[in-house]
Tab-separated table of C-alpha atoms and ligand atoms in Angstrom:
chain	number	residue	atom	x	y	z
G	1	MET	CA	38.433	-59.036	0.485
G	2	THR	CA	36.728	-55.821	-0.530
G	3	ASP	CA	33.394	-54.199	0.338
G	4	LYS	CA	33.412	-52.067	-2.804
G	5	GLN	CA	30.118	-52.210	-4.631
G	6	PRO	CA	30.434	-53.711	-8.117
G	7	ILE	CA	30.533	-51.999	-11.489
G	8	ILE	CA	28.507	-53.938	-14.055
G	9	ALA	CA	28.936	-53.125	-17.758
G	10	ILE	CA	26.273	-53.994	-20.326
G	11	ASP	CA	27.032	-53.301	-23.974
G	12	GLY	CA	25.437	-54.314	-27.225
G	13	PRO	CA	23.450	-53.018	-30.202
G	14	SER	CA	20.153	-51.162	-29.875
G	15	GLY	CA	17.131	-53.251	-28.970
G	16	ALA	CA	19.082	-56.222	-27.568
G	17	GLY	CA	17.351	-55.841	-24.191
G	18	LYS	CA	20.034	-53.774	-22.450
G	19	SER	CA	17.627	-51.200	-20.949
G	20	THR	CA	15.184	-53.729	-19.568
G	21	LEU	CA	17.889	-55.992	-18.189
G	22	SER	CA	20.030	-53.272	-16.670
G	23	LYS	CA	16.988	-51.848	-14.864
G	24	LEU	CA	16.031	-55.299	-13.576
G	25	LEU	CA	19.600	-56.073	-12.513
G	26	ALA	CA	19.909	-52.733	-10.738
G	27	ARG	CA	16.657	-53.344	-8.878
G	28	GLU	CA	17.564	-56.917	-7.982
G	29	LEU	CA	21.044	-56.024	-6.710
G	30	GLY	CA	20.255	-52.594	-5.203
G	31	LEU	CA	22.523	-50.783	-7.681
G	32	VAL	CA	22.056	-47.512	-9.583
G	33	ASN	CA	21.218	-47.863	-13.265
G	34	ILE	CA	22.959	-45.470	-15.664
G	35	ASP	CA	21.554	-45.380	-19.200
G	36	THR	CA	24.452	-43.852	-21.137
G	37	GLY	CA	22.474	-43.905	-24.419
G	38	ALA	CA	19.995	-41.497	-22.794
G	39	MET	CA	22.914	-39.151	-22.083
G	40	TYR	CA	23.937	-39.110	-25.778
G	41	ARG	CA	20.273	-38.648	-26.693
G	42	CYS	CA	20.026	-35.602	-24.394
G	43	VAL	CA	23.003	-33.992	-26.125
G	44	ALA	CA	21.376	-34.664	-29.543
G	45	LEU	CA	18.054	-33.169	-28.406
G	46	ALA	CA	19.744	-30.074	-27.000
G	47	ALA	CA	21.801	-29.689	-30.206
G	48	ALA	CA	18.651	-29.964	-32.359
G	49	ARG	CA	16.818	-27.396	-30.255
G	50	ARG	CA	19.736	-24.972	-30.451
G	51	GLY	CA	20.284	-25.525	-34.164
G	52	ILE	CA	23.837	-26.849	-33.673
G	53	ASP	CA	25.329	-28.630	-36.697
G	54	PRO	CA	26.135	-32.271	-35.747
G	55	GLU	CA	29.517	-31.844	-37.482
G	56	ASP	CA	30.432	-28.828	-35.320
G	57	HIS	CA	32.466	-30.826	-32.792
G	58	ALA	CA	33.813	-27.824	-30.890
G	59	ARG	CA	30.322	-26.446	-30.289
G	60	LEU	CA	28.992	-29.899	-29.381
G	61	GLY	CA	31.786	-30.405	-26.844
G	62	GLN	CA	31.035	-27.010	-25.334
G	63	LEU	CA	27.328	-27.872	-25.229
G	64	CYS	CA	28.044	-30.995	-23.115
G	65	GLY	CA	29.576	-28.771	-20.442
G	66	GLU	CA	26.472	-26.572	-20.384
G	67	LEU	CA	23.891	-29.338	-19.908
G	68	ARG	CA	22.630	-30.947	-16.763
G	69	ILE	CA	21.431	-34.530	-17.160
G	70	ASP	CA	19.703	-36.297	-14.270
G	71	PHE	CA	17.991	-39.637	-13.851
G	72	CYS	CA	15.140	-40.023	-11.401
G	73	ARG	CA	12.539	-42.611	-10.537
G	74	SER	CA	8.870	-41.654	-10.450
G	75	ALA	CA	5.511	-43.450	-10.436
G	76	ALA	CA	5.779	-43.434	-14.256
G	77	GLY	CA	9.110	-45.310	-14.116
G	78	GLU	CA	12.623	-44.036	-14.685
G	79	ARG	CA	12.716	-40.513	-16.097
G	80	VAL	CA	15.469	-38.540	-17.803
G	81	LEU	CA	15.740	-34.848	-16.977
G	82	LEU	CA	17.544	-32.352	-19.178
G	83	ASP	CA	18.110	-29.096	-17.310
G	84	GLY	CA	15.186	-30.072	-15.082
G	85	GLU	CA	12.761	-30.843	-17.948
G	86	ASP	CA	11.409	-34.393	-18.313
G	87	VAL	CA	12.616	-35.374	-21.809
G	88	SER	CA	12.070	-39.152	-21.448
G	89	LEU	CA	9.752	-39.214	-24.479
G	90	ALA	CA	11.328	-36.412	-26.506
G	91	ILE	CA	14.704	-38.221	-26.682
G	92	ARG	CA	13.166	-41.414	-28.133
G	93	THR	CA	11.647	-40.171	-31.400
G	94	PRO	CA	13.076	-41.693	-34.629
G	95	GLU	CA	14.532	-38.277	-35.605
G	96	ILE	CA	16.420	-37.895	-32.349
G	97	SER	CA	17.565	-41.540	-32.524
G	98	LEU	CA	19.172	-40.905	-35.919
G	99	LEU	CA	20.664	-37.602	-34.827
G	100	THR	CA	22.067	-39.261	-31.686
G	101	SER	CA	24.079	-41.679	-33.833
G	102	ARG	CA	25.764	-38.704	-35.510
G	103	VAL	CA	26.292	-36.762	-32.289
G	104	ALA	CA	27.696	-39.874	-30.548
G	105	ALA	CA	30.350	-40.106	-33.297
G	106	SER	CA	31.817	-36.762	-32.214
G	107	PRO	CA	35.093	-37.247	-30.274
G	108	ALA	CA	34.386	-34.103	-28.235
G	109	VAL	CA	31.004	-35.443	-27.130
G	110	ARG	CA	32.449	-38.868	-26.316
G	111	GLN	CA	35.251	-37.376	-24.271
G	112	ALA	CA	32.833	-35.264	-22.238
G	113	LEU	CA	30.280	-38.019	-21.633
G	114	VAL	CA	32.811	-40.777	-20.924
G	115	GLY	CA	34.351	-38.499	-18.266
G	116	LEU	CA	30.928	-37.862	-16.744
G	117	GLN	CA	30.081	-41.586	-16.744
G	118	GLN	CA	33.382	-42.419	-15.042
G	119	THR	CA	32.679	-39.827	-12.357
G	120	LEU	CA	29.167	-41.185	-11.800
G	121	GLY	CA	30.315	-44.820	-11.602
G	122	ARG	CA	33.756	-44.678	-10.029
G	123	ALA	CA	32.592	-45.434	-6.479
G	124	GLY	CA	30.809	-48.599	-7.678
G	125	GLY	CA	27.272	-49.752	-7.015
G	126	VAL	CA	26.272	-49.166	-10.633
G	127	VAL	CA	24.989	-50.912	-13.736
G	128	LEU	CA	25.974	-48.956	-16.846
G	129	GLU	CA	24.459	-49.761	-20.207
G	130	GLY	CA	25.801	-48.511	-23.516
G	131	ARG	CA	28.146	-49.380	-26.364
G	132	ASP	CA	31.628	-48.788	-24.940
G	133	ILE	CA	31.243	-49.395	-21.215
G	134	GLY	CA	33.349	-52.572	-21.000
G	135	THR	CA	35.893	-51.378	-23.577
G	136	VAL	CA	36.372	-47.658	-22.810
G	137	VAL	CA	34.406	-46.332	-19.826
G	138	PHE	CA	35.128	-49.115	-17.314
G	139	PRO	CA	37.523	-51.646	-18.876
G	140	ARG	CA	38.042	-53.093	-15.383
G	141	ALA	CA	34.339	-53.540	-14.573
G	142	ASP	CA	33.559	-56.444	-12.227
G	143	ALA	CA	31.270	-58.101	-14.778
G	144	LYS	CA	30.886	-57.310	-18.479
G	145	PHE	CA	28.087	-58.428	-20.722
G	146	PHE	CA	27.587	-58.081	-24.459
G	147	LEU	CA	23.895	-58.556	-25.230
G	148	MET	CA	22.775	-59.270	-28.748
G	149	ALA	CA	19.720	-60.457	-30.726
G	150	SER	CA	18.790	-60.665	-34.414
G	151	ALA	CA	18.052	-57.347	-36.189
G	152	GLU	CA	14.431	-58.438	-36.867
G	153	GLU	CA	13.810	-59.243	-33.238
G	154	ARG	CA	15.447	-56.020	-32.058
G	155	GLY	CA	13.425	-53.969	-34.557
G	156	ARG	CA	10.204	-55.613	-33.432
G	157	ARG	CA	11.009	-54.952	-29.759
G	158	ARG	CA	11.799	-51.293	-30.488
G	159	PHE	CA	8.554	-51.022	-32.482
G	160	ASP	CA	6.495	-52.464	-29.575
G	161	GLU	CA	8.282	-50.201	-27.096
G	162	LEU	CA	7.659	-47.042	-29.143
G	163	ARG	CA	4.025	-47.946	-29.809
G	164	ALA	CA	3.465	-48.584	-26.097
G	165	ARG	CA	4.788	-45.092	-25.465
G	166	GLY	CA	2.325	-43.641	-27.969
G	167	VAL	CA	4.935	-42.913	-30.676
G	168	GLU	CA	3.532	-43.627	-34.188
G	169	VAL	CA	5.991	-45.848	-36.121
G	170	ASP	CA	6.110	-48.393	-38.922
G	171	LEU	CA	7.583	-51.897	-38.287
G	172	ALA	CA	9.603	-52.226	-41.511
G	173	GLN	CA	10.950	-48.726	-41.055
G	174	THR	CA	11.879	-49.442	-37.426
G	175	ILE	CA	13.825	-52.569	-38.461
G	176	ALA	CA	15.578	-50.562	-41.204
G	177	GLU	CA	16.473	-47.865	-38.657
G	178	VAL	CA	17.876	-50.449	-36.241
G	179	ARG	CA	20.109	-51.777	-39.055
G	180	ALA	CA	21.174	-48.278	-40.111
G	181	ARG	CA	22.074	-47.371	-36.543
G	182	ASP	CA	23.974	-50.643	-36.056
G	183	GLU	CA	26.054	-49.796	-39.087
G	184	ALA	CA	26.678	-46.228	-37.983
G	185	ASP	CA	27.578	-47.343	-34.445
G	186	SER	CA	29.879	-50.152	-35.651
G	187	ASP	CA	31.630	-48.270	-38.459
G	188	ARG	CA	32.340	-44.960	-36.770
G	189	GLU	CA	35.937	-43.943	-36.268
G	190	HIS	CA	35.699	-43.105	-32.569
G	191	ALA	CA	34.671	-45.770	-30.024
G	192	PRO	CA	32.785	-48.055	-32.431
G	193	LEU	CA	30.553	-50.751	-30.962
G	194	LEU	CA	33.022	-53.493	-30.022
G	195	GLN	CA	32.832	-56.513	-27.812
G	196	ALA	CA	35.314	-56.532	-24.929
G	197	ALA	CA	37.478	-59.666	-25.121
G	198	ASP	CA	36.447	-60.597	-21.575
G	199	ALA	CA	32.711	-59.844	-21.970
G	200	VAL	CA	30.158	-62.612	-21.567
G	201	VAL	CA	28.172	-62.696	-24.819
G	202	ILE	CA	24.458	-63.412	-24.437
G	203	ASP	CA	22.217	-63.833	-27.497
G	204	SER	CA	18.689	-63.064	-26.313
G	205	THR	CA	16.948	-64.016	-29.600
G	206	GLY	CA	13.952	-66.170	-28.650
G	207	LYS	CA	14.821	-66.053	-24.946
G	208	GLY	CA	12.560	-64.620	-22.250
G	209	ILE	CA	13.741	-61.748	-20.076
G	210	ASP	CA	13.593	-63.908	-16.942
G	211	ALA	CA	15.935	-66.521	-18.408
G	212	VAL	CA	18.476	-63.888	-19.468
G	213	LEU	CA	18.221	-62.127	-16.106
G	214	ALA	CA	18.860	-65.392	-14.234
G	215	GLU	CA	21.895	-66.092	-16.447
G	216	MET	CA	23.325	-62.636	-15.774
G	217	LEU	CA	22.693	-62.797	-12.018
G	218	GLN	CA	24.528	-66.086	-11.806
G	219	ILE	CA	27.549	-64.721	-13.670
G	220	ILE	CA	27.645	-61.599	-11.469
G	221	GLU	CA	27.463	-63.760	-8.367
G	222	GLU	CA	30.405	-65.864	-9.600
G	223	ARG	CA	32.500	-62.824	-10.558
G	224	THR	CA	31.874	-60.845	-7.389
G	225	ALA	CA	32.374	-63.926	-5.199
G	226	CYS	CA	35.807	-64.409	-6.839
G	227	ALA	CA	36.670	-60.743	-6.235
G	228	ARG	CA	35.665	-61.043	-2.559
G	229	SER	CA	37.703	-64.180	-1.858
P	1	DC	O1	21.138	-47.247	-26.328
P	1	DC	P1	20.448	-46.184	-27.166
P	1	DC	O2	19.714	-46.748	-28.351
P	1	DC	O3	19.589	-45.285	-26.352
P	1	DC	O4	21.670	-45.301	-27.741
P	1	DC	C1	21.430	-44.151	-28.499
P	1	DC	C2	22.609	-43.864	-29.413
P	1	DC	O5	23.754	-43.493	-28.647
P	1	DC	C3	23.040	-45.001	-30.340
P	1	DC	O6	23.242	-44.472	-31.627
P	1	DC	C4	24.359	-45.457	-29.779
P	1	DC	C5	24.878	-44.272	-29.015
P	1	DC	N1	25.588	-44.654	-27.804
P	1	DC	C6	26.957	-44.621	-27.820
P	1	DC	O7	27.550	-44.305	-28.845
P	1	DC	N2	27.653	-44.939	-26.690
P	1	DC	C7	27.022	-45.293	-25.571
P	1	DC	N3	27.736	-45.589	-24.476
P	1	DC	C8	25.612	-45.339	-25.538
P	1	DC	C9	24.924	-45.029	-26.683
């Protein structure tokens, strides 16, 4: 019997619903939501602003140690702060999305951010969403999910999300970018997008958020009940 708060891992390709579902799960279960993609995006934004070459791994690794990334909740929803500046919108442009894929392939960046994520989540009480949470960051998480959906559906969701935020984008281009990022994230040498053998795979194509949320809550309840008994 343990009172330790759970660690929930949610992995999967971009646009599969990870952000929405991890926020909802965190709210429902009273856990802290950690968007690890936003952390990689912050490093990419800072690198772009400082003119750092995405292939300069040593400089990128050093940069990670210089940055302060915080998450906070405001009336406008969850915000991401980079050295105190609200960069929630700036990290989501198509340019930064593409650059993030390259920056996230750097072993020095991965080492720094994985360490930070482990520190943030070690005590439990967290939902972490990303690409390597169940495989690398917390291989012993209490519940692991791998969320997926078709590339068309994921592109359309990303398109709607960006438009709602006031970012001007084209649908076909957004779908093409989702595919390009999938390839980059799956083919990279370091920590490629992989499904943990013990992850529960959920295909959200054509499913409503509520149905997927209910499915995930039930699995978490089963897993954490087993761990408590
Ligand atoms: O989840 P997202 O679309 O915000 O992720 C942005 C990029 O960061 C994407 O290219 C995948 C990468 N990423 C990663 O490599 N590892 C993570 N744990 C999270 C995101």
